[in-house]
Every structure is written in C-alpha cells, then in structure tokens.
Short mmCIF file of C-alpha atoms in Angstrom, two decimals:
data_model
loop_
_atom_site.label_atom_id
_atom_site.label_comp_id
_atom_site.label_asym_id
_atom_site.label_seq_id
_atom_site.Cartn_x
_atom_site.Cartn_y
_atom_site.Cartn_z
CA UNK A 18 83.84 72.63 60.03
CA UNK A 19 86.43 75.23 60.66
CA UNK A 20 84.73 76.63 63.51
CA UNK A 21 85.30 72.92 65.17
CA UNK A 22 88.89 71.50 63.90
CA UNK A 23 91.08 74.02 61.97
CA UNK A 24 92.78 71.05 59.47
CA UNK A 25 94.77 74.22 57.50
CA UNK A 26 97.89 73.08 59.10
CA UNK A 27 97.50 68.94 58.11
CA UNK A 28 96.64 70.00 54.93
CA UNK A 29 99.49 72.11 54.12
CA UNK A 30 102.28 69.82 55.96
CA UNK A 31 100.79 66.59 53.82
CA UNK A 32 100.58 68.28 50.24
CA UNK A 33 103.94 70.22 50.63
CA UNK A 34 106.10 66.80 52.30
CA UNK A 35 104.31 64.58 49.84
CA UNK A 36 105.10 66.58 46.80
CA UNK A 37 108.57 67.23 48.15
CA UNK A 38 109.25 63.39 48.83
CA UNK A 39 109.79 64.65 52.26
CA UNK A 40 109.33 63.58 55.80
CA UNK A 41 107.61 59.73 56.07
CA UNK A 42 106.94 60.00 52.11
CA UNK A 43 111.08 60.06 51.78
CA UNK A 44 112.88 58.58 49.19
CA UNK A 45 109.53 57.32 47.22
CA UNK A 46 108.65 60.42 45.11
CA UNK A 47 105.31 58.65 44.38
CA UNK A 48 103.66 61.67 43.14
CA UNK A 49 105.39 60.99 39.83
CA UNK A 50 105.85 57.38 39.92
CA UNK A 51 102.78 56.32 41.16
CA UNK A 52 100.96 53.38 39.18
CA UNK A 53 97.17 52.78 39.53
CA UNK A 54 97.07 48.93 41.02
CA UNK A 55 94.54 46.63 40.32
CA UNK A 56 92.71 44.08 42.73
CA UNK A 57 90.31 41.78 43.37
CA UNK A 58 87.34 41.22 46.06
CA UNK A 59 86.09 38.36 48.42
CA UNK A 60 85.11 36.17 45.72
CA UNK A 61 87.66 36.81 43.29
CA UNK A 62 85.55 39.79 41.24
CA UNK A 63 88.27 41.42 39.06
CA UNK A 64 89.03 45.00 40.01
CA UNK A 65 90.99 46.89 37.25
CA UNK A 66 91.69 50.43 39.00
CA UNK A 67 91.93 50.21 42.76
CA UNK A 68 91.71 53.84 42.48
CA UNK A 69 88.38 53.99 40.91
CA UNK A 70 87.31 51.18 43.39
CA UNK A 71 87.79 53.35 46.42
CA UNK A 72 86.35 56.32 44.41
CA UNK A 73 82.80 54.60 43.78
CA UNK A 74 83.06 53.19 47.51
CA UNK A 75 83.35 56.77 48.90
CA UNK A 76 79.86 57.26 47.39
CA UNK A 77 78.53 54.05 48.99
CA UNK A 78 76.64 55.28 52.11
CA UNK A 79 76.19 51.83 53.04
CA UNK A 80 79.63 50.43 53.33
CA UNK A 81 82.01 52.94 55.45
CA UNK A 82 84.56 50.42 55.77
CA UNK A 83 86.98 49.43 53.20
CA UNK A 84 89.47 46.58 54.21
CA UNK A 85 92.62 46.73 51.27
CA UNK A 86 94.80 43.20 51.95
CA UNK A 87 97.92 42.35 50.45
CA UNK A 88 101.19 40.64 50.22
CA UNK A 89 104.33 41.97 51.67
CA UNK A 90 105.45 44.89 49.33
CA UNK A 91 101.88 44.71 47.52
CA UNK A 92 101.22 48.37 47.36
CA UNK A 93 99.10 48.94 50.28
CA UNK A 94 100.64 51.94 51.94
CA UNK A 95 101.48 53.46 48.71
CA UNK A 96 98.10 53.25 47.63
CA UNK A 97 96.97 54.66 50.81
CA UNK A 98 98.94 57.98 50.63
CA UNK A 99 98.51 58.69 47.16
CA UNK A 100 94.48 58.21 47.79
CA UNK A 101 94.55 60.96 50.66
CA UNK A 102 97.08 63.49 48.57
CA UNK A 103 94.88 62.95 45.26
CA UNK A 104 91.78 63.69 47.92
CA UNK A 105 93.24 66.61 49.71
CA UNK A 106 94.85 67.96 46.70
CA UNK A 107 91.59 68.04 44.64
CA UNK A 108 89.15 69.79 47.84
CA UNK A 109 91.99 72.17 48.81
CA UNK A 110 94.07 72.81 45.95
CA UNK A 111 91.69 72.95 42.65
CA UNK A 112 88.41 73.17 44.98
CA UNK A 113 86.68 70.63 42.93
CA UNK A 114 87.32 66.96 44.81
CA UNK A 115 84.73 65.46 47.27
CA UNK A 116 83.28 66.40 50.56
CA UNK A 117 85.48 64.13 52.40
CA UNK A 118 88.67 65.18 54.08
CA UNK A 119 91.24 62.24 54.65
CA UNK A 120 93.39 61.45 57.70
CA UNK A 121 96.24 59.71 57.16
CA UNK A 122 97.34 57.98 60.32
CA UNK A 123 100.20 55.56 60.38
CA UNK A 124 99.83 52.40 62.66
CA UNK A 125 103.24 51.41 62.46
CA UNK A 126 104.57 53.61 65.44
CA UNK A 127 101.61 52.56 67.76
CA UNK A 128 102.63 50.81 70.72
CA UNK A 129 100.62 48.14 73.04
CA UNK A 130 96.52 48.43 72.81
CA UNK A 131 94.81 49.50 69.28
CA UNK A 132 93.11 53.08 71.07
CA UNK A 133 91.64 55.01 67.98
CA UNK A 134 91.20 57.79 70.68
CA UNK A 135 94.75 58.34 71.68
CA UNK A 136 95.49 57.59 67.81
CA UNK A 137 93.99 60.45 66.49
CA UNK A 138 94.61 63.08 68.88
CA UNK A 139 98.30 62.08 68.98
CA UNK A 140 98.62 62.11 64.76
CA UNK A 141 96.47 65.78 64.94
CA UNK A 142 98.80 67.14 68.01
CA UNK A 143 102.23 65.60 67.18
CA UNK A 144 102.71 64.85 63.77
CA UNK A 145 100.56 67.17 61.61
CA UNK A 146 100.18 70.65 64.54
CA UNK A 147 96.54 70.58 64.71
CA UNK A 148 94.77 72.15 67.81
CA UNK A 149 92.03 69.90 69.29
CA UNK A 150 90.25 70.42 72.14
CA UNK A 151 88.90 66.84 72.55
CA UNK A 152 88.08 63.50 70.89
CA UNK A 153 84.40 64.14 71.24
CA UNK A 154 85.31 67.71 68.99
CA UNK A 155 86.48 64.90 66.27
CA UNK A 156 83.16 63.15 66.83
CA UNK A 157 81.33 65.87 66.61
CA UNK A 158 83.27 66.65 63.31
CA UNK A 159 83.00 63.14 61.66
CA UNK A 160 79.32 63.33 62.21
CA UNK A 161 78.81 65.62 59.28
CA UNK A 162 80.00 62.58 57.08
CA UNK A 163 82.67 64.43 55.49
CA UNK A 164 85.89 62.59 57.65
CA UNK A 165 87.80 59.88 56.30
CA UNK A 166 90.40 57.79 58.14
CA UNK A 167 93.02 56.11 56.67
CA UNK A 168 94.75 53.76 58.77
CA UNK A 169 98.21 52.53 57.41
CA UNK A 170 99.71 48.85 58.61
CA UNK A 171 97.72 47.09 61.37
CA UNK A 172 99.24 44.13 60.73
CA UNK A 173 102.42 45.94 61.70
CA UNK A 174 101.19 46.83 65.05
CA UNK A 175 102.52 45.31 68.49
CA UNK A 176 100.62 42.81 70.31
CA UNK A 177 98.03 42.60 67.62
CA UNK A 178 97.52 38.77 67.02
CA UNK A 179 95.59 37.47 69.79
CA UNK A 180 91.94 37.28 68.80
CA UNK A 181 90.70 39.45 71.67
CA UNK A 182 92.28 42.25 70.75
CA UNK A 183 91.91 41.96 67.26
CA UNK A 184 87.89 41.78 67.93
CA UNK A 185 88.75 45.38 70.22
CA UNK A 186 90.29 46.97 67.77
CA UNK A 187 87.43 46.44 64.64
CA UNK A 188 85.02 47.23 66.98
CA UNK A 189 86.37 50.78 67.78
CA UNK A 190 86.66 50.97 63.68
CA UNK A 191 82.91 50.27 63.27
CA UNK A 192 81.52 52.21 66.07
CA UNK A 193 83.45 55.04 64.27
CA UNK A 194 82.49 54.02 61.06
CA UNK A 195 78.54 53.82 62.35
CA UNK A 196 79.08 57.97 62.96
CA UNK A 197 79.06 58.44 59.20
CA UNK A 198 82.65 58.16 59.62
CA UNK A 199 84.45 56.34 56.15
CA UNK A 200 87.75 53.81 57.21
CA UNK A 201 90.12 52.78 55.31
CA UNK A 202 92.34 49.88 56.43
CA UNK A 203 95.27 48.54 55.19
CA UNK A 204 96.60 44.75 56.51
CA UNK A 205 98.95 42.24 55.32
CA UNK A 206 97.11 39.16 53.60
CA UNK A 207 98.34 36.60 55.78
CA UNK A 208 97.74 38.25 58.80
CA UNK A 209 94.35 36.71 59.49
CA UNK A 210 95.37 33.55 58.28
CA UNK A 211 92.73 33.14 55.80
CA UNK A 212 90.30 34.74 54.09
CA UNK A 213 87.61 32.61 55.78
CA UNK A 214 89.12 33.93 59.34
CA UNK A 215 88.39 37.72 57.76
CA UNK A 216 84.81 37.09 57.27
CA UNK A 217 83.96 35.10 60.51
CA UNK A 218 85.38 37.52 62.53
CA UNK A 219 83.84 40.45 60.38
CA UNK A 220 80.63 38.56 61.47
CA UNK A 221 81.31 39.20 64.66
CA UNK A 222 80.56 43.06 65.28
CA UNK A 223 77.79 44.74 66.75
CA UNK A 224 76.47 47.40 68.54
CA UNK A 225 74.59 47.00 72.07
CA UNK A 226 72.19 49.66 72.20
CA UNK A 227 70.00 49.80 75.72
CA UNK A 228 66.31 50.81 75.29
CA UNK A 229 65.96 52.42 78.44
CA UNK A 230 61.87 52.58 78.81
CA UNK A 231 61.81 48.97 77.89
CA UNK A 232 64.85 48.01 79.53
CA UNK A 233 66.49 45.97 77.42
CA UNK A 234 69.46 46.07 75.17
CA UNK A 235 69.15 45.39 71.08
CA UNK A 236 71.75 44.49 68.81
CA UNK A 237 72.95 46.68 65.63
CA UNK A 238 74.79 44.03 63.75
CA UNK A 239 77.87 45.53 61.51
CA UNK A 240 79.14 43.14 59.15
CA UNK A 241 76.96 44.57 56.10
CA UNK A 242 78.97 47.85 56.19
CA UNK A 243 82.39 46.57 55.30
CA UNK A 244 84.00 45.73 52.00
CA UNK A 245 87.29 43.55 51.03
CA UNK A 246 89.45 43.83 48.44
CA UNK A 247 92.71 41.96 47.70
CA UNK A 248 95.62 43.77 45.90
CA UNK A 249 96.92 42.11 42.88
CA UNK A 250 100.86 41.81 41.61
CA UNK A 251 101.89 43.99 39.22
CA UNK A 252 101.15 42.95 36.00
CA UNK A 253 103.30 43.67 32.87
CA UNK A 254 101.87 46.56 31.85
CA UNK A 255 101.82 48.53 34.72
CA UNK A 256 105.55 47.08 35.41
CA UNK A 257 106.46 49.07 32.06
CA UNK A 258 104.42 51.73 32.87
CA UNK A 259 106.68 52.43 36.29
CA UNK A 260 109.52 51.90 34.70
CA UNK A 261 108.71 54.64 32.02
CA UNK A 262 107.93 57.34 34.73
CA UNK A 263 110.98 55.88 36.75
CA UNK A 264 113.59 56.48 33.99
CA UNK A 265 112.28 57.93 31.34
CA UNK A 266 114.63 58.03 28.22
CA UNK A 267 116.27 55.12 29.98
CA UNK A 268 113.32 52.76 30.91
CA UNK A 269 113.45 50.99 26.68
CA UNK A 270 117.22 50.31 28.45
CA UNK A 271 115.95 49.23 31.40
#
C-alpha cells in the first residue's frame, strides 16, 4: 500500500490536531468528551451504540455504504471524526485496529458540482500533504478493500438540492463503493424531505455495464449495498455522562 499512496503524513496531521483540539477539530476536545450516541434504522430498529453499529457494518462485505441522518446539532460530524481517529489510532498507533484506513473529507468547503475526483485529490494535496500521482493511484489503492471514506455534511454543500444532481452525486458514491471501497455519509434528516424520498431515490442506482461480444449493455442495480441509520437525541444518561467528562468535580453542580 505504501509503495502506491504514502498516508504517513494524513495519519500523523489527524491523530496529533485531533488529540490537540487543533486545526478543524478546534475548540471541541472530543477525544475526552466524546459520548457513544445511539440510533435507529429505516424501520425504527433500536440501535444502542452507533459506534458498535458502524463497527459490525465495516465487516459487512455486502453493504459498503452507510448513510448516518440527523437533526441539526445531532452528532453527525462528531461521530464521524471520532470513528476515523478511534480507526487510525488503533491500525497506526497500538497496531491492533482493522484493515481499513479512513479518510476524513469535509464537504462543507466544496463549491458547485459534487466531483469525488477533485474531492479527494484536493483533501490528500491541500489539507493533509499527501503526494498522489493520480485518482486512478487511489483506485488502484481502494481496490484492496482496505479504504474508507468518510464524507462529512452533504447536506451542507452548494447547489445540492435539485434532484439531478443529487442522483450525480450517489452515483459517484456507489461506483466507488462497488471498488470494495466502504462510504460513510453524513446528511441532515430533513434534507431529503422524507424518509420515503431516501429510499426511492436509493432505488434508483445502477451500473451500465456494456457486454461488448454481445453488444448490449446490463444493469448492476445498487440499492442492496447501502444501509440507513437515524441518530437519536441524547438521552439522560448519556446527557450526565457528558457532563461528567465535561466538568468533572463540577458536573453533580452542574
């Protein structure tokens, strides 16, 4: 893997900024107040540990993308940076985490057409110093199965409402997710409307592929290979639990 994308340099900017609460992970410290949210999926399926959710999905060979929904202030990106540190730190710190190697890459600075392209090569070249030679070198890397992207806030994107572009955008995520590639994807609840509007579209996807000696074209559908879960408030107990790490000999105060 090495010998194709060098990721020392992402590695070692994300655990010492996220540690540090420094950088885009200012003013949060998460790594010590972080508290394990719970969810729910499409048909309302209690999920206690969103955590140990995305864990067993990881596994799932079947399902490379996850789609994590949620109110305004839900949790979603903090959930998505604390997954990828708690990744990165257990393969490259303590050598004893999964294969996979996660990408954090934050949609809210994208401008005009969702190009998964131009977003990865810009997040490896200008936010995080790795050298890539080409987006076909990432390819080449995500096909060993061990890449996986975490996209942060499409909802927050520009010019990301009309249905056409919407439909663009997911099918870029599945083609990628069809290399063995794992996506995680974080979007305000309301953004599709409803959850019925999340599963037609979903229902949508495919993949042309043209049979040259019999000259025609078949169709790969996609739809089986995501999952949806919905995060849930913050009950009491995990209210008292941030609190605790929050303040500490102050939180029975609090």
């Amino acid at each position: 893997e090495n010998l194709l994308i060098d990721l020392t340099p992402y590695v070692n900017w994300y655990l010492y900024n996220y540690e540090r609460s420094l950088g885009i992970f200012k003013d949060t410290n998460l790594v010590a107040h972080y508290v394990d949210l719970s969810a729910h999926d499409a048909i309302g399926t209690p999920i206690p540990s969103l955590n140990q959710f995305a864990r067993q999905w990881l596994l799932n060979d079947q399902k490379n993308l996850l789609l994590v929904l949620g109110d305004y202030g839900a949790g979603k990106t903090s959930f998505s940076r604390q997954f990828v540190y708690q990744l990165l730190r257990e393969k490259y710190a303590e050598n004893a985490g999964s294969r996979l190697t996660p990408i954090l890459i934050n949609l809210r600075d994208c401008r005009g057409r969702f190009d998964l392209r131009r977003l990865v090569m810009d997040s490896f070249t200008s936010v995080y110093g790795v050298e890539i030679q080409s987006f076909s070198t990432f390819e080449r890397f995500c096909s060993t199965g061990n890449i996986l992207l975490a996209l942060d806030g499409f909802d927050e994107m520009n010019d990301r409402s009309d249905i056409d572009s919407i439909i663009d955008s997911f099918n870029q995520l599945y083609l990628f997710a069809s290399l063995s590639g794992k996506v995680l994807l974080t979007c305000r609840s309301n953004f599709f409307r409803s959850n019925a509007d999340v599963m037609d579209l979903l229902r949508r996807f495919s993949i042309s592929i043209p049979l040259e000696k019999q000259n025609r074209l078949i169709e790969v559908p996609l739809r089986d290979q995501e999952q949806i879960v919905y995060i849930d408030r913050l009950n009491e107990s995990q209210i008292e639990q941030f609190v605790r790490k929050r303040f500490g000999q102050k939180s029975d105060d609090m």
